[in-house]
Short mmCIF file of N, CA and C in Angstrom, two decimals:
data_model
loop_
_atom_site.label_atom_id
_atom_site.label_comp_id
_atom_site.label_asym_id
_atom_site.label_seq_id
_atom_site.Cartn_x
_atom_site.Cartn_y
_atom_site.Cartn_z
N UNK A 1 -18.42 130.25 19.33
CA UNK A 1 -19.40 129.77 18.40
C UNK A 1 -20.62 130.70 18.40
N UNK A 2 -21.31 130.72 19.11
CA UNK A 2 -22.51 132.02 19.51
C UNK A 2 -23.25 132.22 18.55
N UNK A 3 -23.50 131.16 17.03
CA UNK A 3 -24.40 131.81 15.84
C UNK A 3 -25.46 131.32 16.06
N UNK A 4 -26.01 131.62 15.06
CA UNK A 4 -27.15 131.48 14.74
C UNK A 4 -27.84 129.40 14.64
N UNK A 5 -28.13 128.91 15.27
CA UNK A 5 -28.59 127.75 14.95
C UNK A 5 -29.74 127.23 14.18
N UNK A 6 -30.39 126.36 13.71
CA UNK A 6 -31.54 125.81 12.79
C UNK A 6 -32.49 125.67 14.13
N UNK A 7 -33.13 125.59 13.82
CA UNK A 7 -34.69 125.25 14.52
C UNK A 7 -34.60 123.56 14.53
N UNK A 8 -34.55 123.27 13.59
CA UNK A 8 -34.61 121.44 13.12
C UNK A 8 -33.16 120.48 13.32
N UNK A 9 -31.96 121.48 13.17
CA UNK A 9 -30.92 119.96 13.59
C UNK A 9 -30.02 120.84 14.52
N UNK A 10 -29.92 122.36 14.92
CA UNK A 10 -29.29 122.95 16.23
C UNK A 10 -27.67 123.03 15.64
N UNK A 11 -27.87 122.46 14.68
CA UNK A 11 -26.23 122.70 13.65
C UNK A 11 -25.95 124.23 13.46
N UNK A 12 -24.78 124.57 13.55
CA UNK A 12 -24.79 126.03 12.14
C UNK A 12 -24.69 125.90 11.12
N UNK A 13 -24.81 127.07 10.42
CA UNK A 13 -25.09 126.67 9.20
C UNK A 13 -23.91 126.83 8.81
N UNK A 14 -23.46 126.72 7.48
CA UNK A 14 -22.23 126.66 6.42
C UNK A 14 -21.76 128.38 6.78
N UNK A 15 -22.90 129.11 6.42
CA UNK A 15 -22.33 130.54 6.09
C UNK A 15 -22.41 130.60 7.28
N UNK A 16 -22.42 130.81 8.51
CA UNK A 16 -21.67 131.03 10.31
C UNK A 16 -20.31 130.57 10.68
N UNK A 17 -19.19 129.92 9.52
CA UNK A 17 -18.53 129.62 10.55
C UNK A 17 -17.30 130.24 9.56
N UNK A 18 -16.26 130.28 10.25
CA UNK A 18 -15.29 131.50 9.86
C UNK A 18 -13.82 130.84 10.23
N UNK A 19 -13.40 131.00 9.17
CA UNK A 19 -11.87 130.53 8.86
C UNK A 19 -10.68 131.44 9.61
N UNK A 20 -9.87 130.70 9.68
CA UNK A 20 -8.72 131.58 10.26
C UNK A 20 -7.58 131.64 8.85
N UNK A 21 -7.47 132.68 8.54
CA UNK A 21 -6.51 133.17 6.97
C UNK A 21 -4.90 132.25 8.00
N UNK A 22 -4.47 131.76 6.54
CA UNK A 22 -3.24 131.50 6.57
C UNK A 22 -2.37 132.89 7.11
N UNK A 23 -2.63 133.67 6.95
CA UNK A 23 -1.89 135.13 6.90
C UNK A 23 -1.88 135.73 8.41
N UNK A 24 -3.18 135.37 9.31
CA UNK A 24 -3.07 135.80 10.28
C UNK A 24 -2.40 134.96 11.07
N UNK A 25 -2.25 133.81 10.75
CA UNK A 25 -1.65 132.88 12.28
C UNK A 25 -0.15 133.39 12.43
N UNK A 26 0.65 134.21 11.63
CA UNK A 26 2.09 134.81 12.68
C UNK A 26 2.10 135.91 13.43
N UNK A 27 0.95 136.32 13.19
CA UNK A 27 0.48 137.59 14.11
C UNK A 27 -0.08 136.93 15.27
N UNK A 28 -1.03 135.82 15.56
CA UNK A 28 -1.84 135.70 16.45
C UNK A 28 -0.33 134.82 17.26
N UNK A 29 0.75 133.87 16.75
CA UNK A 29 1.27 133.28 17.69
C UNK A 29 2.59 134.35 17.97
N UNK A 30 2.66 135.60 17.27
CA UNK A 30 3.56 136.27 17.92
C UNK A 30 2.64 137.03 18.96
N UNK A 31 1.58 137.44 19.15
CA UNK A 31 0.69 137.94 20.05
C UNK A 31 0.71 136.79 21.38
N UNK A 32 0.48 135.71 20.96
CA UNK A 32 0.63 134.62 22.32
C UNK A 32 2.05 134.37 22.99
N UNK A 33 3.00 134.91 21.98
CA UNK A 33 4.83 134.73 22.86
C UNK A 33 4.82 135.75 23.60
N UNK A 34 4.23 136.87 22.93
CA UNK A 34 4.54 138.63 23.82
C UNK A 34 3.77 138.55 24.96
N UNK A 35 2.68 137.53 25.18
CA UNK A 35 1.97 137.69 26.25
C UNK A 35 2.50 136.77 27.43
N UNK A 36 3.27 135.55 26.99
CA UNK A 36 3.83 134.47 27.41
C UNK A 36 5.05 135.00 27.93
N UNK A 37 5.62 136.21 27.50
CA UNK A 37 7.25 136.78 28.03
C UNK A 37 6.51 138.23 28.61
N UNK A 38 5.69 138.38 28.85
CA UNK A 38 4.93 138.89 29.98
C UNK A 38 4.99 138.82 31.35
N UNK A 39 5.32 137.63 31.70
CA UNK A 39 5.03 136.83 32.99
C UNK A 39 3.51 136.31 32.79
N UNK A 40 2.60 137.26 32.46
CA UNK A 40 1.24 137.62 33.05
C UNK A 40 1.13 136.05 33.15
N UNK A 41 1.15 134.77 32.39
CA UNK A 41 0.78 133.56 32.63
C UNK A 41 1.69 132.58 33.46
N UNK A 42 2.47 133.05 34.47
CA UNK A 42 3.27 132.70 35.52
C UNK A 42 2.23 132.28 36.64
N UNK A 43 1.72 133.11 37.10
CA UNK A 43 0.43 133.02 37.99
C UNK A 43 -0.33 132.24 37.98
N UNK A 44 -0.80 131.48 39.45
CA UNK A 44 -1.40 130.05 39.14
C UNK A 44 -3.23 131.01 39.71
N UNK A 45 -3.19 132.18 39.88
CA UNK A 45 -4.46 132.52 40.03
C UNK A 45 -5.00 133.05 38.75
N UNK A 46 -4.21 133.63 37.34
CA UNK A 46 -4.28 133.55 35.77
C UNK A 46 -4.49 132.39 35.57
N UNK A 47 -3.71 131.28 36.15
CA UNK A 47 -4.08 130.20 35.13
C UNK A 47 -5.72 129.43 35.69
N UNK A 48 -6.04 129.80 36.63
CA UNK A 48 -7.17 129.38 37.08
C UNK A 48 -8.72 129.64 36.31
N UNK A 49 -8.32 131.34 36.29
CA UNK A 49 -9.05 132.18 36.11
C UNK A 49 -9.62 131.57 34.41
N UNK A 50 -8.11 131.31 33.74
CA UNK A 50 -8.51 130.99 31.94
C UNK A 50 -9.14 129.32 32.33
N UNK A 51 -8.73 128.58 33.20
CA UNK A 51 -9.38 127.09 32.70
C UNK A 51 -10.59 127.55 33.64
N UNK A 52 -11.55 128.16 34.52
CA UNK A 52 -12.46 128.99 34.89
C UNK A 52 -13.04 129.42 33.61
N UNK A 53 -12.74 129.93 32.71
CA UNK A 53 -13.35 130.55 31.28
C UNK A 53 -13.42 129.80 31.00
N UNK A 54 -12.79 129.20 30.34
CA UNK A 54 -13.12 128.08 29.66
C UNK A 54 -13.88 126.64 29.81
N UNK A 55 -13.75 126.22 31.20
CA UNK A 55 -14.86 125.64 31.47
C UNK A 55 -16.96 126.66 31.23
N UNK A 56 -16.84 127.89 31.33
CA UNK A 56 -17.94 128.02 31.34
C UNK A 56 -18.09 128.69 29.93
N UNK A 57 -17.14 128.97 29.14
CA UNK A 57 -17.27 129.19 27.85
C UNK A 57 -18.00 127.38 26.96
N UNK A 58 -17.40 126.64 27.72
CA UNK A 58 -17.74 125.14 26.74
C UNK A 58 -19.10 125.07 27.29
N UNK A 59 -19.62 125.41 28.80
CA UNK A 59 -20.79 125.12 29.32
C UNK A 59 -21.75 125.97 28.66
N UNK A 60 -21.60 127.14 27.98
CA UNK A 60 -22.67 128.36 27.43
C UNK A 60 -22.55 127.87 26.00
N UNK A 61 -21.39 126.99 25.38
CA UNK A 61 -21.76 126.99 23.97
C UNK A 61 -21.37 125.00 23.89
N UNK A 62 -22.18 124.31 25.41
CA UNK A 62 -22.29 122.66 24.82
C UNK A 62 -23.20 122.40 23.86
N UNK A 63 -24.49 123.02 23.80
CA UNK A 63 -25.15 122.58 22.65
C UNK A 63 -24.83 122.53 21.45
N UNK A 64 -24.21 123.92 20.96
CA UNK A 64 -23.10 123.86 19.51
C UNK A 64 -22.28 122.75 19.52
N UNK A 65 -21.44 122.89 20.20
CA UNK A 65 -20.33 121.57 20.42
C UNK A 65 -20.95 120.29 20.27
N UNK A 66 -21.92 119.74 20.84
CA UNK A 66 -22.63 118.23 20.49
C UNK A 66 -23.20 118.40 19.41
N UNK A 67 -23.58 119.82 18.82
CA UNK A 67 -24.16 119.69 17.44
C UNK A 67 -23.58 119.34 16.34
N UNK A 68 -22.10 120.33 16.41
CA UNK A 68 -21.23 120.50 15.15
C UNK A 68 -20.77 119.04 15.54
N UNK A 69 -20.73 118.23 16.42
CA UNK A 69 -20.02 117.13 16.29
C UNK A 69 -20.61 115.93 15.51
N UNK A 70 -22.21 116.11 15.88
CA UNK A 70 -23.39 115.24 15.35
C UNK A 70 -23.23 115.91 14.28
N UNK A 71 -23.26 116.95 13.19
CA UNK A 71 -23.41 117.11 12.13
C UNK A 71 -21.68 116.84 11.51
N UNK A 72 -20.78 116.98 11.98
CA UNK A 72 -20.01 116.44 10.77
C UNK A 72 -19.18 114.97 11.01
N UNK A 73 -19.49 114.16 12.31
CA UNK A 73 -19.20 112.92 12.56
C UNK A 73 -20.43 111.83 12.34
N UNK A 74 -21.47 112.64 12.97
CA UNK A 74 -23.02 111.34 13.04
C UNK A 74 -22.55 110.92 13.94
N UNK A 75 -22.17 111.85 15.21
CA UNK A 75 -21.55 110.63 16.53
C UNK A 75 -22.76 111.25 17.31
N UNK A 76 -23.67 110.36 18.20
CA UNK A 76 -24.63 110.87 18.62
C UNK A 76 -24.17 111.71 19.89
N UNK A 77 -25.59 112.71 20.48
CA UNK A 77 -24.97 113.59 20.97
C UNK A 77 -24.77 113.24 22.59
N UNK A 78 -25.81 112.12 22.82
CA UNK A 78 -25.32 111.55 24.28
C UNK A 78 -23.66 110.94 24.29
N UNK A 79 -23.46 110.13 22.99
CA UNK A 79 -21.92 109.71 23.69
C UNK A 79 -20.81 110.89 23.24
N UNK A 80 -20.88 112.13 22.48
CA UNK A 80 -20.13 113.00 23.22
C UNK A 80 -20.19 113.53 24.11
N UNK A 81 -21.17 113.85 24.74
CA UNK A 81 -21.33 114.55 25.71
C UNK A 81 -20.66 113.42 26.81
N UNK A 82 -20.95 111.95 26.84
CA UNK A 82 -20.28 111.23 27.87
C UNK A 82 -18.86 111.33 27.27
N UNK A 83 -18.44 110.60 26.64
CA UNK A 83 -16.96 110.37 26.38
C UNK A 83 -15.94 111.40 25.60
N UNK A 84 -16.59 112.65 25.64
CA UNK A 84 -15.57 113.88 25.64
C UNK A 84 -15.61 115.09 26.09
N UNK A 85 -17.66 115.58 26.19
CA UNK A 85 -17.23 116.56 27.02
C UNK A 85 -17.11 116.67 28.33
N UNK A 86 -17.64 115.42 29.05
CA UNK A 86 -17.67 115.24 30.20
C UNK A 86 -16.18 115.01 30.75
N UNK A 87 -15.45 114.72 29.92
CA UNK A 87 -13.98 114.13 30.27
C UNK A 87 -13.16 115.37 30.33
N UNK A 88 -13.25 116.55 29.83
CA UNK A 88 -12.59 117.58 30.07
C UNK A 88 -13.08 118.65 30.98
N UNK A 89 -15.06 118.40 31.28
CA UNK A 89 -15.21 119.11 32.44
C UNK A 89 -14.17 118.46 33.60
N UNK A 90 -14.34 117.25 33.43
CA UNK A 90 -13.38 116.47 35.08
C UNK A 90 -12.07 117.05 35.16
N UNK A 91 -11.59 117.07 33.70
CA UNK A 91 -10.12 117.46 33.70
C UNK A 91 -9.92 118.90 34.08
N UNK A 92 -10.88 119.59 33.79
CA UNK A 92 -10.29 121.13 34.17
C UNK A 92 -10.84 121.27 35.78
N UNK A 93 -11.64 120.57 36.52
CA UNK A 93 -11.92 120.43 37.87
C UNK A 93 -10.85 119.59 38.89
N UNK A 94 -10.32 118.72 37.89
CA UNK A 94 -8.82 117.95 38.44
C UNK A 94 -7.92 119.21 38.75
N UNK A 95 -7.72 119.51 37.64
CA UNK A 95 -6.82 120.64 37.98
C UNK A 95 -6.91 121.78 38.79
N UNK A 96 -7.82 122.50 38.72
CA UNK A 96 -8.29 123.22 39.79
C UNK A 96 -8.12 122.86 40.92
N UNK A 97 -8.82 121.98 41.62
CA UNK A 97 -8.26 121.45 42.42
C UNK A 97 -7.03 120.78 43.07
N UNK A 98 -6.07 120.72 41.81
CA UNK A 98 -4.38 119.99 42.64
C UNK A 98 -3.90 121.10 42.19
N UNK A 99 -4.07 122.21 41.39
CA UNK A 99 -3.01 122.88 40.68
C UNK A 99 -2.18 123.27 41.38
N UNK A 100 -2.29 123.82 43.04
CA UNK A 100 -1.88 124.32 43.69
C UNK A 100 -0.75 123.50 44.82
N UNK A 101 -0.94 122.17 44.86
CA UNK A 101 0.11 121.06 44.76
C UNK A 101 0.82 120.89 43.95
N UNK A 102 0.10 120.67 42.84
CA UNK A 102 1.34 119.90 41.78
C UNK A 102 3.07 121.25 41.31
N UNK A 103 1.82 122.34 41.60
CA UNK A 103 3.10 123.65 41.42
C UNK A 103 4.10 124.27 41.97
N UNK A 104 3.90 123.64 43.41
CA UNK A 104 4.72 123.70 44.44
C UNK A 104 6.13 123.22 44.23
N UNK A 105 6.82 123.48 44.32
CA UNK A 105 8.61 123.12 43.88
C UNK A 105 8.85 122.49 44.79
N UNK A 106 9.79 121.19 44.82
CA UNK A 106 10.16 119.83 45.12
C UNK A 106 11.24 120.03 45.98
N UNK A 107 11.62 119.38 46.80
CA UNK A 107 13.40 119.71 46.95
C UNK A 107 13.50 118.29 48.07
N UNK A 108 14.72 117.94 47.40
CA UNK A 108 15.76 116.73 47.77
C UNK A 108 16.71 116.90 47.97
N UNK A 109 17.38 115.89 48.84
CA UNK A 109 18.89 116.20 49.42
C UNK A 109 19.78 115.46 48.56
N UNK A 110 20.61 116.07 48.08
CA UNK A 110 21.41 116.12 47.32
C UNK A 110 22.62 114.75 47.42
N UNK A 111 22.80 114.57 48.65
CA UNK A 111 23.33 113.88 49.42
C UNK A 111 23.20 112.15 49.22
N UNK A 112 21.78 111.77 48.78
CA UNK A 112 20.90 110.65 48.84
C UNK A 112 21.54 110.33 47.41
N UNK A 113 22.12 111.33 46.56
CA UNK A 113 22.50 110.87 44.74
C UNK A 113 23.80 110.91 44.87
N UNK A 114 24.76 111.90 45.44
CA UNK A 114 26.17 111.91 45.28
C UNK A 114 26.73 112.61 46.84
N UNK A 115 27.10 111.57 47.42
CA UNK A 115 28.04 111.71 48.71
C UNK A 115 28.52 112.83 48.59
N UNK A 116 29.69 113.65 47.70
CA UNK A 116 29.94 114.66 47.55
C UNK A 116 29.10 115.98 48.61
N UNK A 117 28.04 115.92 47.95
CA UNK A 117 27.14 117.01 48.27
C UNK A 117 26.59 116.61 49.24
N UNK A 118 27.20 116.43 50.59
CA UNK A 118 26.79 116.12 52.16
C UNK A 118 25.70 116.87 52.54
N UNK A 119 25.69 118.39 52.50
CA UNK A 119 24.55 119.03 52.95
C UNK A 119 23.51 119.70 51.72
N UNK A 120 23.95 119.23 50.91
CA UNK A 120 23.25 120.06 49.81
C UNK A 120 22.19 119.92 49.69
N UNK A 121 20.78 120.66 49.19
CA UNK A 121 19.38 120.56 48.73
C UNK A 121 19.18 120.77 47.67
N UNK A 122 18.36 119.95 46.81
CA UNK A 122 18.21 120.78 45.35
C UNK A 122 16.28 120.62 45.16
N UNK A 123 16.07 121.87 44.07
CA UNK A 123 14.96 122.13 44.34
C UNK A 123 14.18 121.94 42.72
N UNK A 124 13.48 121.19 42.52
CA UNK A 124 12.41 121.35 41.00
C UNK A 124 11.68 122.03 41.07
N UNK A 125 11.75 122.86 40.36
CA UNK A 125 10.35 124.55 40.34
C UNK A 125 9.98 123.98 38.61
N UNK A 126 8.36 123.98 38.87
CA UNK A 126 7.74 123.61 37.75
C UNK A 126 7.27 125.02 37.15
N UNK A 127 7.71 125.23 35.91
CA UNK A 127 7.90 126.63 35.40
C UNK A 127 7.11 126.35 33.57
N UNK A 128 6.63 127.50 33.51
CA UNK A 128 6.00 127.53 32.18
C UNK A 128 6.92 127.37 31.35
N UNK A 129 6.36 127.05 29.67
CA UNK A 129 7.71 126.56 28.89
C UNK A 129 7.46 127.86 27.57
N UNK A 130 6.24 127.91 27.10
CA UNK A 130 6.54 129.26 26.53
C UNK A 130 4.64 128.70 25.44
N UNK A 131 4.89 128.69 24.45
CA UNK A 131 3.81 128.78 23.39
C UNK A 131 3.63 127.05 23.09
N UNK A 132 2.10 126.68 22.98
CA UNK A 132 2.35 125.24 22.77
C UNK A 132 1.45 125.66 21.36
N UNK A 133 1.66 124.45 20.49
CA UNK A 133 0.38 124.16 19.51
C UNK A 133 0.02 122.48 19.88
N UNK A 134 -1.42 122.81 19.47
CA UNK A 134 -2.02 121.62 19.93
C UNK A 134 -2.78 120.85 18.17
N UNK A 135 -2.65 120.22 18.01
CA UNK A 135 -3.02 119.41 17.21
C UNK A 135 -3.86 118.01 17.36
N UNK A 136 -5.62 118.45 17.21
CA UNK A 136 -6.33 117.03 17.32
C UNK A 136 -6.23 116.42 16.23
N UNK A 137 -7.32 115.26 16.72
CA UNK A 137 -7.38 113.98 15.94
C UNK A 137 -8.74 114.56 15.83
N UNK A 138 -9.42 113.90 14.46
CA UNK A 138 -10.71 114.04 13.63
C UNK A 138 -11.94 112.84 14.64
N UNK A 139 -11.38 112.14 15.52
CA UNK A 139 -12.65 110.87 16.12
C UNK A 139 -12.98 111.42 17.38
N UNK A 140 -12.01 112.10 18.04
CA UNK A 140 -12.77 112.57 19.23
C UNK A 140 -12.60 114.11 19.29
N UNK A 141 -12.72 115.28 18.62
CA UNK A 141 -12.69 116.60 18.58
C UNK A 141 -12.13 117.29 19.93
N UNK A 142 -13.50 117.14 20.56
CA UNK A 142 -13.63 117.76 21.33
C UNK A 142 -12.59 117.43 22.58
N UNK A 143 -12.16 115.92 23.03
CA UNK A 143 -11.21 115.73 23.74
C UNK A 143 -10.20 115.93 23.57
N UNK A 144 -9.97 115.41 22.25
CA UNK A 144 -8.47 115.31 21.82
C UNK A 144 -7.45 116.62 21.21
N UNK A 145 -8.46 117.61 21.80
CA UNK A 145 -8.08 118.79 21.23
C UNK A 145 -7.92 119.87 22.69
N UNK A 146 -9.31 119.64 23.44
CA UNK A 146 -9.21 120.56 24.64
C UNK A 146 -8.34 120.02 25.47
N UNK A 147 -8.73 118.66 25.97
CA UNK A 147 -7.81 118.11 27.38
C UNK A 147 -6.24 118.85 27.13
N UNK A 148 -5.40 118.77 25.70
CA UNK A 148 -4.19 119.37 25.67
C UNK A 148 -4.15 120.70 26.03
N UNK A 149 -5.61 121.46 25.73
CA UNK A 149 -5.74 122.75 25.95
C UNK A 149 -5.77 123.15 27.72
N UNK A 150 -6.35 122.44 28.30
CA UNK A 150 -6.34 122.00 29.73
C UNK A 150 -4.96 121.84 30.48
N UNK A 151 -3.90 121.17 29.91
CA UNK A 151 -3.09 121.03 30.69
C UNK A 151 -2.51 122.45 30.32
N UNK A 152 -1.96 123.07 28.99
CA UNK A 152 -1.57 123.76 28.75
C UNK A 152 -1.51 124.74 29.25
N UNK A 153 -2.66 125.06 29.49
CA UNK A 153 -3.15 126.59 30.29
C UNK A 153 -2.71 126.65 31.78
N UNK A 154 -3.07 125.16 32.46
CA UNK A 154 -2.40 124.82 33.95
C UNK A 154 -1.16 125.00 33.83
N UNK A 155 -0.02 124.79 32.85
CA UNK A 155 0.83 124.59 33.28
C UNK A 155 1.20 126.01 33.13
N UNK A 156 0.51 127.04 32.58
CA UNK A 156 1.03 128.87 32.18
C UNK A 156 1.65 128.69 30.84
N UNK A 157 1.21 127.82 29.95
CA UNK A 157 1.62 128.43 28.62
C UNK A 157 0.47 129.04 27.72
N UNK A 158 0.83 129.36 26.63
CA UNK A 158 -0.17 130.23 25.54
C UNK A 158 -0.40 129.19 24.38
#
């Protein structure tokens, strides 16, 4: 966001904000598969690093964010700031903090499901899935749009 704001309502204005062309979005999500069959977002110290950005990207541009929300909802700017942006600072600090549990691969004896397999172990490795799209809802923006962005990034997709 980074424009220019009013003096009087901290909104941007009309002419600051910038469309994404129908034309570019197969370039930008073939740019997010090539980076996704990379590996590079395999790494749970990458995926840290982006919900790390992004938590301090939302923290350098919250005032925009409670603005544009107050100017095109009239939702005041204390209860976004409680009931959405505060809910995805927690969420990207949740994660941070377990990511490194929850990614750890599982393993059960095989044995406990089918007699057969007397000594066997089997193992769940939680693995990236490839490109997500995220699609909000118009009442809560800012949650209902990042928190998906939040898990997404934890889990190593684009």
């Amino acid at each position: 966001m980074g424009k220019e704001h009013s003096a009087v309502s901290g909104a941007l204005s009309e002419s600051a904000l910038e469309y994404t062309s129908i034309d570019s979005i197969g370039g930008t999500v073939s740019s997010l598969r090539t980076t996704f069959a990379s590996g590079q977002t395999r790494s749970l110290d990458f995926r840290k690093q982006q919900l790390r950005a992004l938590l301090k990207g939302m923290r350098v541009e919250k005032r925009a964010l409670l603005d544009a929300v107050l100017l095109d909802l009239n939702k005041s700017t204390i209860e976004t700031d409680m009931y959405e942006f505060s809910a995805v600072e927690f969420e990207i600090g949740l994660m941070l903090e377990n990511m490194d549990k929850w990614a750890r691969p599982q393993s059960s004896w095989l044995s406990m499901l089918q007699p057969a397999f007397l000594m066997s172990r089997s193992e769940v490795r939680k693995e990236p899935l490839g490109t997500v799209v995220i699609i909000g809802a118009w009442n809560y923006p800012i949650r209902l749009t990042l928190l998906p962005l939040v898990g997404a990034l934890a889990a190593g997709n684009t």
